[in-house]
Coordinates of C-alpha atoms in Angstrom, one line a residue:
Chain M
K68 CA 66.9 116.4 -28.6
Q69 CA 64.1 117.7 -26.5
E70 CA 62.7 115.3 -23.9
V71 CA 59.6 116.0 -21.9
T72 CA 58.8 114.1 -18.7
Q73 CA 55.6 114.2 -16.6
I74 CA 55.3 113.3 -13.0
P75 CA 53.4 111.5 -11.6
A76 CA 52.3 109.0 -14.3
A77 CA 49.0 108.5 -12.5
L78 CA 47.2 110.2 -9.7
S79 CA 44.0 109.3 -7.8
V80 CA 42.5 111.8 -5.4
P81 CA 39.2 112.4 -3.6
E82 CA 36.9 115.2 -4.9
G83 CA 37.8 118.6 -3.6
E84 CA 41.5 118.2 -3.3
N85 CA 43.9 120.7 -4.8
L86 CA 46.6 119.0 -6.9
V87 CA 49.8 119.7 -8.8
L88 CA 50.9 118.0 -12.0
N89 CA 54.6 118.4 -13.0
C90 CA 56.3 118.7 -16.4
S91 CA 60.0 118.9 -17.0
F92 CA 61.9 119.5 -20.3
T93 CA 65.5 119.2 -21.2
D94 CA 66.0 122.0 -23.7
S95 CA 65.1 125.5 -22.4
A96 CA 65.1 127.0 -25.9
I97 CA 61.3 126.8 -26.2
Y98 CA 58.8 129.1 -27.9
N99 CA 55.9 128.2 -25.6
L100 CA 54.4 125.4 -23.5
Q101 CA 50.9 124.1 -23.7
W102 CA 48.9 121.9 -21.4
F103 CA 46.2 119.7 -22.9
R104 CA 43.5 117.4 -21.6
Q105 CA 42.8 114.1 -23.3
D106 CA 39.7 112.0 -22.5
P107 CA 39.9 108.3 -23.3
G108 CA 39.9 107.7 -27.1
K109 CA 39.4 111.4 -27.8
G110 CA 41.3 114.3 -29.1
L111 CA 43.4 116.9 -27.4
T112 CA 41.8 119.9 -25.8
S113 CA 44.0 122.9 -25.1
L114 CA 43.8 124.1 -21.5
L115 CA 46.5 126.7 -21.1
L116 CA 49.3 128.2 -23.2
I117 CA 52.3 129.9 -21.7
Q118 CA 54.7 131.9 -23.9
S119 CA 58.4 131.6 -23.1
S120 CA 58.4 135.2 -21.7
Q121 CA 55.5 134.5 -19.3
R122 CA 55.6 133.0 -15.8
E123 CA 52.1 131.7 -15.4
Q124 CA 48.6 131.5 -16.9
T125 CA 45.3 131.0 -15.3
S126 CA 41.9 129.8 -16.5
G127 CA 39.2 129.1 -14.0
R128 CA 40.4 126.5 -11.5
L129 CA 43.6 125.9 -13.5
N130 CA 46.9 127.6 -13.1
A131 CA 50.0 126.8 -15.0
S132 CA 53.5 128.1 -14.2
L133 CA 56.6 128.1 -16.2
D134 CA 60.2 128.2 -15.1
K135 CA 62.1 128.1 -18.4
S136 CA 65.6 128.3 -16.9
S137 CA 65.1 125.2 -14.8
G138 CA 63.0 123.5 -17.5
R139 CA 59.9 123.0 -15.4
S140 CA 56.2 123.7 -15.6
T141 CA 53.4 122.9 -13.2
L142 CA 49.7 122.6 -13.6
Y143 CA 47.7 123.4 -10.5
I144 CA 44.1 122.2 -10.3
A145 CA 42.0 123.7 -7.5
A146 CA 39.1 122.0 -5.9
S147 CA 39.2 118.9 -8.2
Q148 CA 36.0 117.4 -9.5
P149 CA 35.2 114.0 -10.9
G150 CA 34.8 115.7 -14.3
D151 CA 38.4 116.6 -14.2
S152 CA 39.3 112.9 -14.6
A153 CA 41.4 112.6 -17.8
T154 CA 44.9 112.4 -19.0
Y155 CA 46.8 115.7 -18.9
L156 CA 49.6 116.3 -21.4
C157 CA 52.3 118.8 -21.4
A158 CA 53.9 119.8 -24.7
V159 CA 56.7 122.2 -25.5
R160 CA 57.1 124.0 -28.8
R161 CA 60.7 124.6 -29.8
R162 CA 62.1 127.8 -31.0
A163 CA 62.9 127.4 -34.7
G164 CA 64.2 129.7 -37.4
G165 CA 62.8 130.7 -40.7
T166 CA 59.1 130.0 -41.3
S167 CA 58.8 127.0 -39.0
Y168 CA 57.3 127.7 -35.7
G169 CA 58.5 124.4 -34.4
K170 CA 57.0 121.0 -33.6
L171 CA 55.5 120.1 -30.3
T172 CA 57.2 117.6 -28.1
F173 CA 54.8 115.8 -25.7
G174 CA 55.2 114.2 -22.3
Q175 CA 53.7 110.9 -21.7
G176 CA 50.9 112.4 -19.6
T177 CA 49.5 112.1 -16.1
I178 CA 46.4 110.0 -15.8
L179 CA 44.2 111.8 -13.2
T180 CA 41.3 110.1 -11.5
V181 CA 39.1 112.2 -9.2
H182 CA 36.7 110.0 -7.2
P183 CA 33.5 111.3 -5.5
Chain D
E103 CA 34.9 128.5 -31.1
P104 CA 36.7 127.5 -34.3
E105 CA 37.4 123.8 -34.7
V106 CA 39.7 121.5 -36.6
T107 CA 37.6 118.8 -38.2
Q108 CA 38.8 115.3 -39.0
T109 CA 37.2 112.6 -41.0
P110 CA 36.6 109.7 -40.7
S111 CA 36.7 109.3 -36.9
H112 CA 37.6 105.6 -37.3
Q113 CA 39.0 103.7 -40.3
V114 CA 39.8 100.1 -40.6
T115 CA 41.9 99.0 -43.5
Q116 CA 43.8 96.0 -44.7
M117 CA 47.5 95.8 -44.7
G118 CA 49.0 97.1 -47.9
Q119 CA 46.0 99.4 -48.7
E120 CA 46.3 103.1 -49.2
V121 CA 44.4 105.4 -46.8
I122 CA 43.7 109.1 -46.9
L123 CA 43.0 110.9 -43.7
R124 CA 41.2 114.2 -44.0
C125 CA 41.3 117.4 -42.0
V126 CA 39.8 120.8 -42.3
P127 CA 42.0 123.3 -40.3
I128 CA 40.8 126.5 -38.9
S129 CA 40.3 128.9 -41.8
N130 CA 42.7 131.7 -40.9
H131 CA 45.5 129.5 -39.7
L132 CA 48.7 129.2 -41.7
Y133 CA 50.5 126.2 -40.2
F134 CA 49.2 122.7 -40.4
Y135 CA 50.4 119.5 -38.7
W136 CA 49.9 115.8 -38.4
Y137 CA 50.7 113.9 -35.2
R138 CA 50.0 110.4 -34.2
Q139 CA 49.6 108.5 -31.0
I140 CA 50.1 104.7 -30.9
L141 CA 48.0 103.2 -28.1
G142 CA 49.7 103.7 -24.7
Q143 CA 52.5 105.8 -26.2
K144 CA 53.3 109.5 -26.4
V145 CA 51.8 111.8 -29.0
E146 CA 54.5 112.2 -31.7
F147 CA 55.1 114.6 -34.4
L148 CA 54.9 113.5 -38.1
V149 CA 55.0 116.6 -40.3
S150 CA 54.4 120.3 -40.5
F151 CA 53.2 122.2 -43.6
Y152 CA 53.4 125.9 -44.4
N153 CA 53.0 127.8 -47.6
N154 CA 52.0 124.7 -49.6
E155 CA 55.1 122.8 -48.7
I156 CA 56.5 120.6 -45.9
S157 CA 58.5 122.7 -43.5
E158 CA 59.6 119.9 -41.2
K159 CA 59.1 116.1 -40.9
S160 CA 60.1 113.4 -38.5
E161 CA 62.0 110.2 -39.2
I162 CA 58.6 108.4 -39.0
F163 CA 57.4 110.4 -42.1
D164 CA 59.1 108.3 -44.7
D165 CA 58.2 107.8 -48.4
Q166 CA 55.0 105.9 -47.5
F167 CA 53.6 109.1 -46.2
S168 CA 52.5 112.3 -48.0
V169 CA 50.5 115.4 -47.3
E170 CA 48.6 117.6 -49.5
R171 CA 46.4 120.8 -49.3
P172 CA 44.4 120.1 -52.4
D173 CA 42.2 123.2 -52.1
G174 CA 41.9 126.2 -49.7
S175 CA 40.3 124.2 -46.9
N176 CA 41.3 120.6 -46.8
F177 CA 44.6 119.1 -45.5
T178 CA 45.2 115.4 -46.1
L179 CA 47.6 112.7 -44.9
K180 CA 48.1 109.7 -47.3
I181 CA 49.7 106.5 -46.3
R182 CA 50.5 104.6 -49.5
S183 CA 50.8 101.0 -48.3
T184 CA 49.7 100.6 -44.7
K185 CA 51.5 98.4 -42.2
L186 CA 50.2 96.9 -39.0
E187 CA 52.4 99.3 -37.1
D188 CA 50.6 102.3 -38.7
S189 CA 47.7 101.5 -36.4
A190 CA 47.3 104.6 -34.2
M191 CA 45.2 107.7 -33.6
Y192 CA 46.2 110.4 -36.1
F193 CA 45.7 114.0 -35.1
C194 CA 45.6 117.0 -37.4
A195 CA 46.3 120.4 -35.9
S196 CA 46.6 124.0 -37.1
S197 CA 48.2 127.1 -35.7
D198 CA 48.4 130.8 -36.5
R199 CA 51.7 132.5 -36.2
G200 CA 52.3 131.1 -32.8
L201 CA 50.4 133.4 -30.5
W202 CA 47.5 131.1 -29.6
G203 CA 49.2 127.7 -29.8
Y204 CA 47.8 124.6 -31.5
T205 CA 44.3 123.6 -32.0
F206 CA 43.9 119.8 -32.5
G207 CA 41.2 117.9 -34.2
S208 CA 39.4 115.0 -32.5
G209 CA 41.5 112.5 -34.3
T210 CA 41.1 109.5 -36.7
R211 CA 41.6 106.1 -35.2
L212 CA 43.3 104.0 -37.9
T213 CA 43.3 100.2 -37.5
V214 CA 45.3 98.2 -39.9
V215 CA 44.4 94.5 -40.0

């Protein structure tokens, strides 16, 4: 059974800092890995998607890496801003046969607070 | 950018009542999903739907739950007899053949009293 763990559970940083969020998963047979942002009481906004054959993806100040063999991904946020404050979720999509492209298994998230 | 739309955003229901949560997935997507998040807990998978049938379901998705795609655009989750522990945020999502990942809706907060 796939287990996804995110470290740290919470992080508080001053504005401008570069930071790294960590995600680990127990089963390396994944199809892809997706990072999401969740604001309090809101839905899930996709940030980055990394296919299992890729090593990293970048979007603006965000960079996500994937090391499938070791079961790890990191989300790097450069020059953090107060607007980055949210919960960041990592989710892995398992490789499945037939017509199913596999469910997502989520980590518990990292609550990020960026203070001015 | 295409969106997944969920209605209502918040529903309060009495224990034992039936509820239907509604979703309009992205129009050219083929795979549809329901997830839920109990307050303070992880987002967890409920069910996936493809080609007008359930392709996978979790142990949570028991006989009290059902899904339907009644027409070409809507995707619904029905809970037949709600329990207090069904109180959660329910997310609908859709996906194409895997290249672009999931797109989630903004969720329906279900409160069972």
